[in-house]
PDB file of C-alpha atoms in Angstrom:
ATOM      1  CA  MET M  18       0.000   0.000   0.000  1.00  0.00           C
ATOM      2  CA  LYS M  19       1.349   3.415  -0.980  1.00  0.00           C
ATOM      3  CA  LEU M  20       1.626   5.890   1.896  1.00  0.00           C
ATOM      4  CA  SER M  21       2.039   9.646   1.945  1.00  0.00           C
ATOM      5  CA  PRO M  22       5.667  10.877   1.820  1.00  0.00           C
ATOM      6  CA  ALA M  23       5.297  12.234   5.365  1.00  0.00           C
ATOM      7  CA  ARG M  24       4.379   8.803   6.781  1.00  0.00           C
ATOM      8  CA  GLU M  25       7.184   7.122   4.839  1.00  0.00           C
ATOM      9  CA  TRP M  26       9.686   9.613   6.268  1.00  0.00           C
ATOM     10  CA  LEU M  27       8.255   9.093   9.752  1.00  0.00           C
ATOM     11  CA  ALA M  28       8.714   5.320   9.415  1.00  0.00           C
ATOM     12  CA  LEU M  29      12.303   5.802   8.221  1.00  0.00           C
ATOM     13  CA  PHE M  30      13.030   8.207  11.097  1.00  0.00           C
ATOM     14  CA  ALA M  31      11.688   5.699  13.630  1.00  0.00           C
ATOM     15  CA  LEU M  32      13.748   2.921  12.050  1.00  0.00           C
ATOM     16  CA  ILE M  33      16.941   4.995  12.208  1.00  0.00           C
ATOM     17  CA  LEU M  34      16.318   5.831  15.875  1.00  0.00           C
ATOM     18  CA  LEU M  35      15.710   2.166  16.709  1.00  0.00           C
ATOM     19  CA  THR M  36      18.888   1.120  14.914  1.00  0.00           C
ATOM     20  CA  LEU M  37      20.998   3.791  16.627  1.00  0.00           C
ATOM     21  CA  GLY M  38      19.481   2.889  19.992  1.00  0.00           C
ATOM     22  CA  ALA M  39      20.295  -0.801  19.555  1.00  0.00           C
ATOM     23  CA  GLU M  40      23.822   0.124  18.497  1.00  0.00           C
ATOM     24  CA  ALA M  41      24.329   2.396  21.487  1.00  0.00           C
ATOM     25  CA  TRP M  42      23.198  -0.396  23.817  1.00  0.00           C
ATOM     26  CA  TYR M  43      25.508  -2.922  22.149  1.00  0.00           C
ATOM     27  CA  PHE M  44      28.691  -0.838  21.823  1.00  0.00           C
ATOM     28  CA  GLY M  45      28.310   1.360  24.893  1.00  0.00           C
ATOM     29  CA  ASP M  46      30.982   4.061  25.249  1.00  0.00           C
ATOM     30  CA  VAL M  47      32.566   3.165  21.906  1.00  0.00           C
ATOM     31  CA  PHE M  48      29.412   4.410  20.195  1.00  0.00           C
ATOM     32  CA  PHE M  49      29.467   7.758  22.021  1.00  0.00           C
ATOM     33  CA  HIS M  50      33.249   8.268  22.058  1.00  0.00           C
ATOM     34  CA  PRO M  51      34.591   6.584  18.896  1.00  0.00           C
ATOM     35  CA  ASN M  52      37.868   8.533  18.978  1.00  0.00           C
ATOM     36  CA  GLN M  53      38.870   7.025  22.319  1.00  0.00           C
ATOM     37  CA  TYR M  54      38.547   3.293  21.618  1.00  0.00           C
ATOM     38  CA  GLY M  55      39.612   0.534  19.306  1.00  0.00           C
ATOM     39  CA  ILE M  56      36.580  -1.566  18.418  1.00  0.00           C
ATOM     40  CA  MET M  57      38.531  -4.833  18.408  1.00  0.00           C
ATOM     41  CA  LEU M  58      41.945  -5.127  20.021  1.00  0.00           C
ATOM     42  CA  ASN M  59      42.957  -8.465  18.503  1.00  0.00           C
ATOM     43  CA  PRO M  60      45.995  -8.712  16.153  1.00  0.00           C
ATOM     44  CA  ASP M  61      43.960  -8.216  12.963  1.00  0.00           C
ATOM     45  CA  GLY M  62      42.006  -5.295  14.357  1.00  0.00           C
ATOM     46  CA  MET M  63      45.065  -3.544  15.781  1.00  0.00           C
ATOM     47  CA  GLN M  64      47.162  -3.974  12.634  1.00  0.00           C
ATOM     48  CA  ILE M  65      44.450  -2.694  10.295  1.00  0.00           C
ATOM     49  CA  THR M  66      43.709   0.292  12.544  1.00  0.00           C
ATOM     50  CA  PHE M  67      47.427   1.078  12.921  1.00  0.00           C
ATOM     51  CA  ASN M  68      48.042   0.898   9.162  1.00  0.00           C
ATOM     52  CA  TYR M  69      45.234   3.376   8.575  1.00  0.00           C
ATOM     53  CA  VAL M  70      46.326   5.814  11.321  1.00  0.00           C
ATOM     54  CA  TRP M  71      49.975   5.618  10.214  1.00  0.00           C
ATOM     55  CA  GLN M  72      49.154   6.272   6.568  1.00  0.00           C
ATOM     56  CA  VAL M  73      46.910   9.223   7.394  1.00  0.00           C
ATOM     57  CA  ARG M  74      49.549  10.913   9.543  1.00  0.00           C
ATOM     58  CA  HIS M  75      52.856   9.840   7.967  1.00  0.00           C
ATOM     59  CA  GLY M  76      52.033   8.290   4.602  1.00  0.00           C
ATOM     60  CA  HIS M  77      52.530   9.672   1.122  1.00  0.00           C
ATOM     61  CA  GLY M  78      50.685   8.508  -1.956  1.00  0.00           C
ATOM     62  CA  LEU M  79      49.853   4.841  -2.378  1.00  0.00           C
ATOM     63  CA  ILE M  80      52.844   3.279  -0.605  1.00  0.00           C
ATOM     64  CA  LEU M  81      52.371   1.982   2.937  1.00  0.00           C
ATOM     65  CA  SER M  82      55.780   2.557   4.515  1.00  0.00           C
ATOM     66  CA  ASN M  83      55.322   0.895   7.909  1.00  0.00           C
ATOM     67  CA  GLN M  84      55.595  -2.703   6.670  1.00  0.00           C
ATOM     68  CA  ASN M  85      57.492  -4.885   4.172  1.00  0.00           C
ATOM     69  CA  TYR M  86      60.732  -2.934   4.654  1.00  0.00           C
ATOM     70  CA  PRO M  87      62.682  -1.917   2.565  1.00  0.00           C
ATOM     71  CA  SER M  88      60.311  -2.257  -0.418  1.00  0.00           C
ATOM     72  CA  PHE M  89      57.233  -1.209   1.599  1.00  0.00           C
ATOM     73  CA  ASP M  90      53.781  -2.234   0.461  1.00  0.00           C
ATOM     74  CA  TRP M  91      51.173  -1.249  -2.107  1.00  0.00           C
ATOM     75  CA  LEU M  92      48.289   0.258  -0.117  1.00  0.00           C
ATOM     76  CA  PHE M  93      45.588  -1.578  -2.083  1.00  0.00           C
ATOM     77  CA  MET M  94      47.175  -4.929  -1.243  1.00  0.00           C
ATOM     78  CA  THR M  95      46.741  -4.392   2.495  1.00  0.00           C
ATOM     79  CA  ASP M  96      43.607  -4.434   4.609  1.00  0.00           C
ATOM     80  CA  ALA M  97      44.076  -0.779   5.568  1.00  0.00           C
ATOM     81  CA  GLN M  98      40.763   0.361   4.027  1.00  0.00           C
ATOM     82  CA  ALA M  99      42.621   1.976   1.144  1.00  0.00           C
ATOM     83  CA  ALA M 100      39.789   4.179  -0.170  1.00  0.00           C
ATOM     84  CA  VAL M 101      38.933   5.547   3.287  1.00  0.00           C
ATOM     85  CA  THR M 102      42.629   5.970   4.094  1.00  0.00           C
ATOM     86  CA  LEU M 103      43.303   7.946   0.920  1.00  0.00           C
ATOM     87  CA  LEU M 104      40.268  10.142   1.531  1.00  0.00           C
ATOM     88  CA  ILE M 105      41.319  11.061   5.089  1.00  0.00           C
ATOM     89  CA  GLN M 106      44.994  11.311   4.046  1.00  0.00           C
ATOM     90  CA  THR M 107      44.006  13.892   1.421  1.00  0.00           C
ATOM     91  CA  LEU M 108      42.021  15.852   4.016  1.00  0.00           C
ATOM     92  CA  HIS M 109      45.031  15.665   6.357  1.00  0.00           C
ATOM     93  CA  SER M 110      47.244  17.350   3.763  1.00  0.00           C
ATOM     94  CA  CYS M 111      44.845  20.338   3.813  1.00  0.00           C
ATOM     95  CA  TRP M 112      43.922  20.170   7.501  1.00  0.00           C
ATOM     96  CA  PRO M 113      46.734  18.537   9.538  1.00  0.00           C
ATOM     97  CA  GLY M 114      44.679  18.648  12.720  1.00  0.00           C
ATOM     98  CA  ILE M 115      42.292  16.042  11.379  1.00  0.00           C
ATOM     99  CA  SER M 116      44.820  13.307  12.183  1.00  0.00           C
ATOM    100  CA  ALA M 117      43.951  13.718  15.871  1.00  0.00           C
ATOM    101  CA  TYR M 118      40.465  12.465  15.005  1.00  0.00           C
ATOM    102  CA  SER M 119      41.495   9.782  12.527  1.00  0.00           C
ATOM    103  CA  LEU M 120      40.543   6.918  14.868  1.00  0.00           C
ATOM    104  CA  GLY M 121      37.138   8.451  15.528  1.00  0.00           C
ATOM    105  CA  ILE M 122      36.526   8.878  11.800  1.00  0.00           C
ATOM    106  CA  PHE M 123      37.593   5.273  11.213  1.00  0.00           C
ATOM    107  CA  ASN M 124      35.227   3.933  13.882  1.00  0.00           C
ATOM    108  CA  GLY M 125      32.467   6.397  13.054  1.00  0.00           C
ATOM    109  CA  LEU M 126      32.290   5.391   9.394  1.00  0.00           C
ATOM    110  CA  LEU M 127      31.711   1.811  10.494  1.00  0.00           C
ATOM    111  CA  LEU M 128      29.288   2.501  13.335  1.00  0.00           C
ATOM    112  CA  TYR M 129      27.255   5.415  12.044  1.00  0.00           C
ATOM    113  CA  THR M 130      26.614   3.911   8.602  1.00  0.00           C
ATOM    114  CA  ILE M 131      24.870   0.878  10.108  1.00  0.00           C
ATOM    115  CA  PRO M 132      21.458   2.641  10.049  1.00  0.00           C
ATOM    116  CA  PHE M 133      21.797   2.812   6.251  1.00  0.00           C
ATOM    117  CA  CYS M 134      21.623  -0.994   6.304  1.00  0.00           C
ATOM    118  CA  SER M 135      18.218  -0.787   7.980  1.00  0.00           C
ATOM    119  CA  VAL M 136      17.113   1.993   5.638  1.00  0.00           C
ATOM    120  CA  TYR M 137      17.966   0.107   2.448  1.00  0.00           C
ATOM    121  CA  LEU M 138      16.424  -3.091   3.775  1.00  0.00           C
ATOM    122  CA  TYR M 139      13.276  -1.078   4.464  1.00  0.00           C
ATOM    123  CA  LYS M 140      13.381   0.340   0.934  1.00  0.00           C
ATOM    124  CA  ILE M 141      13.742  -3.179  -0.492  1.00  0.00           C
ATOM    125  CA  PHE M 142      10.701  -4.403   1.441  1.00  0.00           C
ATOM    126  CA  ARG M 143       8.627  -1.382   0.464  1.00  0.00           C
ATOM    127  CA  PHE M 144       9.643  -1.850  -3.177  1.00  0.00           C
ATOM    128  CA  LEU M 145       8.298  -5.394  -2.904  1.00  0.00           C
ATOM    129  CA  GLY M 146       5.007  -4.142  -1.481  1.00  0.00           C
ATOM    130  CA  ILE M 147       5.465  -5.225   2.142  1.00  0.00           C
ATOM    131  CA  PRO M 148       3.472  -3.137   4.690  1.00  0.00           C
ATOM    132  CA  VAL M 149       5.297  -0.391   6.569  1.00  0.00           C
ATOM    133  CA  THR M 150       5.163  -1.950  10.050  1.00  0.00           C
ATOM    134  CA  ASN M 151       6.528  -5.270   8.819  1.00  0.00           C
ATOM    135  CA  SER M 152       9.156  -3.471   6.743  1.00  0.00           C
ATOM    136  CA  VAL M 153      10.401  -1.501   9.761  1.00  0.00           C
ATOM    137  CA  LEU M 154      10.527  -4.503  12.087  1.00  0.00           C
ATOM    138  CA  PHE M 155      12.169  -6.923   9.691  1.00  0.00           C
ATOM    139  CA  ALA M 156      14.611  -4.312   8.409  1.00  0.00           C
ATOM    140  CA  LEU M 157      15.748  -3.820  12.010  1.00  0.00           C
ATOM    141  CA  PHE M 158      15.956  -7.555  12.791  1.00  0.00           C
ATOM    142  CA  ILE M 159      17.756  -8.492   9.571  1.00  0.00           C
ATOM    143  CA  CYS M 160      20.232  -5.638  10.014  1.00  0.00           C
ATOM    144  CA  PHE M 161      21.311  -7.025  13.383  1.00  0.00           C
ATOM    145  CA  LEU M 162      21.390 -10.593  12.044  1.00  0.00           C
ATOM    146  CA  SER M 163      23.821  -9.610   9.284  1.00  0.00           C
ATOM    147  CA  PRO M 164      26.849 -11.950   9.110  1.00  0.00           C
ATOM    148  CA  GLN M 165      28.977  -8.852   8.523  1.00  0.00           C
ATOM    149  CA  TRP M 166      28.771  -8.080  12.247  1.00  0.00           C
ATOM    150  CA  VAL M 167      31.456 -10.686  12.819  1.00  0.00           C
ATOM    151  CA  ARG M 168      33.748  -8.698  10.506  1.00  0.00           C
ATOM    152  CA  LEU M 169      33.211  -5.586  12.584  1.00  0.00           C
ATOM    153  CA  THR M 170      33.922  -7.360  15.859  1.00  0.00           C
ATOM    154  CA  SER M 171      36.834  -9.442  14.558  1.00  0.00           C
ATOM    155  CA  GLY M 172      38.757  -6.541  13.033  1.00  0.00           C
ATOM    156  CA  HIS M 173      38.191  -7.143   9.307  1.00  0.00           C
ATOM    157  CA  TYR M 174      36.775  -3.661   9.019  1.00  0.00           C
ATOM    158  CA  GLY M 175      36.815  -3.332   5.234  1.00  0.00           C
ATOM    159  CA  LEU M 176      34.197  -6.102   5.082  1.00  0.00           C
ATOM    160  CA  ALA M 177      32.029  -4.635   7.835  1.00  0.00           C
ATOM    161  CA  TYR M 178      29.948  -2.044   5.977  1.00  0.00           C
ATOM    162  CA  LEU M 179      26.523  -3.526   6.628  1.00  0.00           C
ATOM    163  CA  PHE M 180      24.677  -1.321   4.148  1.00  0.00           C
ATOM    164  CA  PHE M 181      26.743  -2.444   1.138  1.00  0.00           C
ATOM    165  CA  TYR M 182      24.689  -5.471   0.079  1.00  0.00           C
ATOM    166  CA  PRO M 183      21.233  -3.971   0.809  1.00  0.00           C
ATOM    167  CA  PHE M 184      22.279  -0.907  -1.204  1.00  0.00           C
ATOM    168  CA  VAL M 185      23.404  -3.023  -4.155  1.00  0.00           C
ATOM    169  CA  ILE M 186      20.245  -5.157  -4.077  1.00  0.00           C
ATOM    170  CA  TYR M 187      18.043  -2.065  -3.879  1.00  0.00           C
ATOM    171  CA  GLN M 188      19.766  -0.508  -6.905  1.00  0.00           C
ATOM    172  CA  LEU M 189      19.292  -3.725  -8.866  1.00  0.00           C
ATOM    173  CA  LEU M 190      15.588  -3.655  -8.001  1.00  0.00           C
ATOM    174  CA  ARG M 191      15.402  -0.026  -9.137  1.00  0.00           C
ATOM    175  CA  PHE M 192      17.046  -1.060 -12.403  1.00  0.00           C
ATOM    176  CA  THR M 193      14.128  -3.418 -13.051  1.00  0.00           C
ATOM    177  CA  ASP M 194      11.599  -0.614 -12.504  1.00  0.00           C
ATOM    178  CA  THR M 195      10.579   0.803 -15.874  1.00  0.00           C
ATOM    179  CA  LYS M 196       9.505   4.064 -14.193  1.00  0.00           C
ATOM    180  CA  ILE M 197      13.129   4.832 -13.230  1.00  0.00           C
ATOM    181  CA  LYS M 198      15.729   5.837 -15.784  1.00  0.00           C
ATOM    182  CA  ALA M 199      18.332   3.072 -16.001  1.00  0.00           C
ATOM    183  CA  TRP M 200      21.340   5.384 -15.741  1.00  0.00           C
ATOM    184  CA  LYS M 201      20.462   6.380 -12.151  1.00  0.00           C
ATOM    185  CA  PRO M 202      20.834   2.938 -10.478  1.00  0.00           C
ATOM    186  CA  VAL M 203      23.700   2.085 -12.861  1.00  0.00           C
ATOM    187  CA  LEU M 204      25.648   5.215 -11.838  1.00  0.00           C
ATOM    188  CA  SER M 205      24.976   4.444  -8.164  1.00  0.00           C
ATOM    189  CA  LEU M 206      26.257   0.883  -8.615  1.00  0.00           C
ATOM    190  CA  VAL M 207      29.413   1.983 -10.428  1.00  0.00           C
ATOM    191  CA  THR M 208      30.218   4.582  -7.747  1.00  0.00           C
ATOM    192  CA  VAL M 209      29.727   2.248  -4.780  1.00  0.00           C
ATOM    193  CA  LEU M 210      31.383  -0.779  -6.403  1.00  0.00           C
ATOM    194  CA  LEU M 211      34.449   1.276  -7.315  1.00  0.00           C
ATOM    195  CA  PHE M 212      34.805   2.979  -3.915  1.00  0.00           C
ATOM    196  CA  PHE M 213      34.390  -0.181  -1.867  1.00  0.00           C
ATOM    197  CA  GLY M 214      36.363  -2.118  -4.470  1.00  0.00           C
ATOM    198  CA  PHE M 215      39.370   0.084  -3.786  1.00  0.00           C
ATOM    199  CA  ASN M 216      38.623  -0.169  -0.076  1.00  0.00           C
ATOM    200  CA  ASN M 217      38.622  -3.967   0.164  1.00  0.00           C
ATOM    201  CA  GLY M 218      39.270  -6.533  -2.558  1.00  0.00           C
ATOM    202  CA  TYR M 219      37.063  -9.236  -1.048  1.00  0.00           C
ATOM    203  CA  LEU M 220      34.053  -6.932  -0.763  1.00  0.00           C
ATOM    204  CA  SER M 221      34.664  -5.841  -4.333  1.00  0.00           C
ATOM    205  CA  LEU M 222      34.718  -9.404  -5.610  1.00  0.00           C
ATOM    206  CA  ALA M 223      31.547 -10.377  -3.733  1.00  0.00           C
ATOM    207  CA  GLY M 224      29.667  -7.239  -4.791  1.00  0.00           C
ATOM    208  CA  ASN M 225      30.625  -7.564  -8.432  1.00  0.00           C
ATOM    209  CA  LEU M 226      29.707 -11.253  -8.483  1.00  0.00           C
ATOM    210  CA  LEU M 227      26.289 -10.342  -7.093  1.00  0.00           C
ATOM    211  CA  VAL M 228      25.736  -7.640  -9.724  1.00  0.00           C
ATOM    212  CA  GLY M 229      27.238  -9.752 -12.508  1.00  0.00           C
ATOM    213  CA  GLY M 230      25.152 -12.815 -11.611  1.00  0.00           C
ATOM    214  CA  PHE M 231      21.979 -10.767 -11.560  1.00  0.00           C
ATOM    215  CA  GLY M 232      22.978  -9.001 -14.771  1.00  0.00           C
ATOM    216  CA  LEU M 233      23.614 -12.252 -16.583  1.00  0.00           C
ATOM    217  CA  GLY M 234      20.216 -13.652 -15.651  1.00  0.00           C
ATOM    218  CA  TRP M 235      18.421 -10.380 -16.386  1.00  0.00           C
ATOM    219  CA  GLY M 236      20.179  -9.989 -19.728  1.00  0.00           C
ATOM    220  CA  ILE M 237      19.227 -13.503 -20.852  1.00  0.00           C
ATOM    221  CA  ARG M 238      15.625 -12.895 -19.817  1.00  0.00           C
ATOM    222  CA  GLU M 239      15.095  -9.361 -21.148  1.00  0.00           C
ATOM    223  CA  TRP M 240      17.488  -8.799 -24.067  1.00  0.00           C
ATOM    224  CA  LYS M 241      14.841  -9.467 -26.721  1.00  0.00           C
ATOM    225  CA  GLN M 242      12.629  -6.701 -25.325  1.00  0.00           C
ATOM    226  CA  LYS M 243      15.180  -4.217 -23.976  1.00  0.00           C
ATOM    227  CA  GLY M 244      18.186  -4.848 -26.235  1.00  0.00           C
ATOM    228  CA  TRP M 245      21.687  -4.043 -24.973  1.00  0.00           C
ATOM    229  CA  GLN M 246      20.342  -2.099 -21.967  1.00  0.00           C
ATOM    230  CA  ALA M 247      19.248  -5.398 -20.429  1.00  0.00           C
ATOM    231  CA  TRP M 248      22.940  -6.262 -20.085  1.00  0.00           C
ATOM    232  CA  LEU M 249      23.925  -3.075 -18.246  1.00  0.00           C
ATOM    233  CA  PRO M 250      24.387  -4.642 -14.755  1.00  0.00           C
ATOM    234  CA  PHE M 251      26.474  -7.444 -16.244  1.00  0.00           C
ATOM    235  CA  LEU M 252      28.601  -4.892 -18.126  1.00  0.00           C
ATOM    236  CA  VAL M 253      28.976  -2.810 -14.955  1.00  0.00           C
ATOM    237  CA  ALA M 254      30.354  -5.814 -13.063  1.00  0.00           C
ATOM    238  CA  LEU M 255      32.762  -6.695 -15.887  1.00  0.00           C
ATOM    239  CA  VAL M 256      34.077  -3.150 -16.280  1.00  0.00           C
ATOM    240  CA  VAL M 257      34.441  -2.436 -12.553  1.00  0.00           C
ATOM    241  CA  LEU M 258      36.036  -5.780 -11.728  1.00  0.00           C
ATOM    242  CA  GLY M 259      38.316  -5.597 -14.757  1.00  0.00           C
ATOM    243  CA  SER M 260      39.393  -2.049 -13.881  1.00  0.00           C
ATOM    244  CA  LEU M 261      40.131  -2.914 -10.256  1.00  0.00           C
ATOM    245  CA  PHE M 262      42.059  -6.061 -11.192  1.00  0.00           C
ATOM    246  CA  THR M 263      44.148  -4.140 -13.728  1.00  0.00           C
ATOM    247  CA  ILE M 264      44.982  -1.364 -11.263  1.00  0.00           C
ATOM    248  CA  PHE M 265      45.714  -3.689  -8.329  1.00  0.00           C
ATOM    249  CA  HIS M 266      48.020  -6.006 -10.229  1.00  0.00           C
ATOM    250  CA  GLY M 267      49.319  -3.701 -12.938  1.00  0.00           C
ATOM    251  CA  LEU M 268      50.683  -1.095 -10.521  1.00  0.00           C
ATOM    252  CA  ASP M 269      51.765  -3.424  -7.712  1.00  0.00           C
ATOM    253  CA  HIS M 270      55.508  -2.897  -7.238  1.00  0.00           C
ATOM    254  CA  VAL M 271      56.065  -5.929  -4.987  1.00  0.00           C
ATOM    255  CA  THR M 272      57.631  -8.707  -7.070  1.00  0.00           C
ATOM    256  CA  ASP M 273      57.655 -11.557  -4.546  1.00  0.00           C
ATOM    257  CA  ARG M 274      54.072 -11.332  -3.298  1.00  0.00           C
ATOM    258  CA  GLU M 275      52.542 -14.630  -2.189  1.00  0.00           C
ATOM    259  CA  LYS M 276      50.332 -15.917  -5.002  1.00  0.00           C
ATOM    260  CA  LEU M 277      48.184 -18.119  -2.780  1.00  0.00           C
ATOM    261  CA  PRO M 278      47.750 -16.753   0.760  1.00  0.00           C
ATOM    262  CA  TRP M 279      47.912 -19.388   3.466  1.00  0.00           C
ATOM    263  CA  GLY M 280      44.545 -20.770   4.459  1.00  0.00           C
ATOM    264  CA  PHE M 281      42.830 -20.276   1.110  1.00  0.00           C
ATOM    265  CA  LEU M 282      42.784 -24.015   0.406  1.00  0.00           C
ATOM    266  CA  VAL M 283      42.957 -25.042   4.061  1.00  0.00           C
ATOM    267  CA  PHE M 284      39.673 -23.544   5.246  1.00  0.00           C
ATOM    268  CA  TYR M 285      36.572 -23.960   3.134  1.00  0.00           C
ATOM    269  CA  ALA M 286      32.819 -23.762   3.608  1.00  0.00           C
ATOM    270  CA  GLN M 287      31.481 -27.060   4.917  1.00  0.00           C
ATOM    271  CA  PHE M 288      28.072 -28.335   3.863  1.00  0.00           C
ATOM    272  CA  GLU M 289      27.106 -29.422   7.382  1.00  0.00           C
ATOM    273  CA  SER M 290      27.126 -25.825   8.585  1.00  0.00           C
ATOM    274  CA  ILE M 291      24.936 -24.267   5.886  1.00  0.00           C
ATOM    275  CA  PHE M 292      21.521 -25.096   7.338  1.00  0.00           C
ATOM    276  CA  LEU M 293      22.463 -26.233  10.845  1.00  0.00           C
ATOM    277  CA  PRO M 294      23.973 -23.976  13.524  1.00  0.00           C
ATOM    278  CA  THR M 295      27.468 -24.697  14.846  1.00  0.00           C
ATOM    279  CA  CYS M 296      26.870 -23.454  18.385  1.00  0.00           C
ATOM    280  CA  GLY M 297      24.072 -22.716  20.828  1.00  0.00           C
ATOM    281  CA  PHE M 298      21.022 -24.608  22.057  1.00  0.00           C
ATOM    282  CA  ILE M 299      19.975 -26.154  18.716  1.00  0.00           C
ATOM    283  CA  TYR M 300      23.540 -27.274  18.022  1.00  0.00           C
ATOM    284  CA  GLU M 301      23.893 -28.865  21.478  1.00  0.00           C
ATOM    285  CA  SER M 302      20.533 -30.630  21.127  1.00  0.00           C
ATOM    286  CA  ILE M 303      21.500 -32.096  17.741  1.00  0.00           C
ATOM    287  CA  GLN M 304      24.884 -33.191  19.066  1.00  0.00           C
ATOM    288  CA  LYS M 305      23.166 -35.178  21.839  1.00  0.00           C
ATOM    289  CA  LEU M 306      21.163 -37.070  19.232  1.00  0.00           C
ATOM    290  CA  THR M 307      23.937 -37.543  16.654  1.00  0.00           C
ATOM    291  CA  PRO M 308      27.287 -35.773  16.249  1.00  0.00           C
ATOM    292  CA  VAL M 309      26.694 -34.689  12.646  1.00  0.00           C
ATOM    293  CA  ILE M 310      28.320 -31.266  12.783  1.00  0.00           C
ATOM    294  CA  LYS M 311      32.090 -31.028  13.024  1.00  0.00           C
ATOM    295  CA  VAL M 312      33.047 -27.744  11.416  1.00  0.00           C
ATOM    296  CA  SER M 313      36.271 -25.787  11.729  1.00  0.00           C
ATOM    297  CA  TYR M 314      35.857 -22.164  12.790  1.00  0.00           C
ATOM    298  CA  GLU M 315      36.914 -20.799   9.380  1.00  0.00           C
ATOM    299  CA  GLY M 316      34.609 -23.236   7.568  1.00  0.00           C
ATOM    300  CA  GLU M 317      31.266 -22.024   8.933  1.00  0.00           C
ATOM    301  CA  ALA M 318      28.720 -21.054   6.295  1.00  0.00           C
ATOM    302  CA  TYR M 319      25.527 -20.880   8.369  1.00  0.00           C
ATOM    303  CA  VAL M 320      22.659 -19.118   6.587  1.00  0.00           C
ATOM    304  CA  GLY M 321      20.022 -19.710   9.268  1.00  0.00           C
ATOM    305  CA  ILE M 322      17.796 -22.630  10.211  1.00  0.00           C
ATOM    306  CA  ILE M 323      14.908 -20.766   8.532  1.00  0.00           C
ATOM    307  CA  GLY M 324      16.745 -21.521   5.299  1.00  0.00           C
ATOM    308  CA  LEU M 325      16.245 -25.239   5.980  1.00  0.00           C
ATOM    309  CA  PHE M 326      12.499 -24.732   6.391  1.00  0.00           C
ATOM    310  CA  PHE M 327      12.395 -22.622   3.238  1.00  0.00           C
ATOM    311  CA  LEU M 328      14.278 -25.324   1.327  1.00  0.00           C
ATOM    312  CA  GLY M 329      11.788 -27.964   2.515  1.00  0.00           C
ATOM    313  CA  TRP M 330       8.821 -25.759   1.586  1.00  0.00           C
ATOM    314  CA  SER M 331      10.330 -25.082  -1.859  1.00  0.00           C
ATOM    315  CA  MET M 332      10.862 -28.789  -2.493  1.00  0.00           C
ATOM    316  CA  TYR M 333       7.262 -29.471  -1.426  1.00  0.00           C
ATOM    317  CA  ARG M 334       5.907 -26.822  -3.802  1.00  0.00           C
ATOM    318  CA  LEU M 335       8.162 -27.994  -6.632  1.00  0.00           C
ATOM    319  CA  PHE M 336       7.234 -31.670  -6.472  1.00  0.00           C
TER     320      PHE M 336
END
């Protein structure tokens, strides 16, 4: 049901307040004083934060000079949030005092963009015709069930922007809307995929695979009616991914970089963990009946037990 713009804005405002309130309860003082705390003080979290702070205050250009001596490292090949680092480094060259707040900016970008996850989830649900109350509630719940939370609390900050995937999905939905000019969602996708592509290679790969997979299916389905425009998302993914790959590898000055990082073929997603939890009450109950789940920590791929019910329902409807 279509509501007045005022009621839509009121629902969004309430959703943002609820999200910020839940965040404040969860993070405590870190939420209110982001410049005084490290979110995660484990080795990964400390190294990534230090690389960023060092580059903002002491770095020049695209070379990270605090590691890999004497050759130093190519900023885009580290997990130092290269795009964010370059942005704040540029501001530092004009306003040196900003370096005193570099940690707060780093934490704030992660924490204060979380409400955008709820907002874009809400927009997705409303686009699909789901009532406002349900859209607000489920946008809030799904936001805080996002698997990207573990990236925020384990120190892999470049992967922790919760709004990234809802934003991409919403733009793809807008692309399918004939009332919206195609260039608007396409430009939004290119901008976000490029920025976060430079920021973190893994997020770039996942985002471009999502857009490319959708674009391939949409192009096959719609090309007879829409012509080459039906292939725009697929072309976006190819161009963005190709550009990032060329820049990352073409300009990398390190000649002895490890081709296959350790762990890539050691840890892998295990089928047992996809539909069944690997900890908690349900896991313990299943283990008492039969020890069917033995998953290494890096091999978890849990998508929620609801997914198991949905799979069963789909099989029932199909056959």
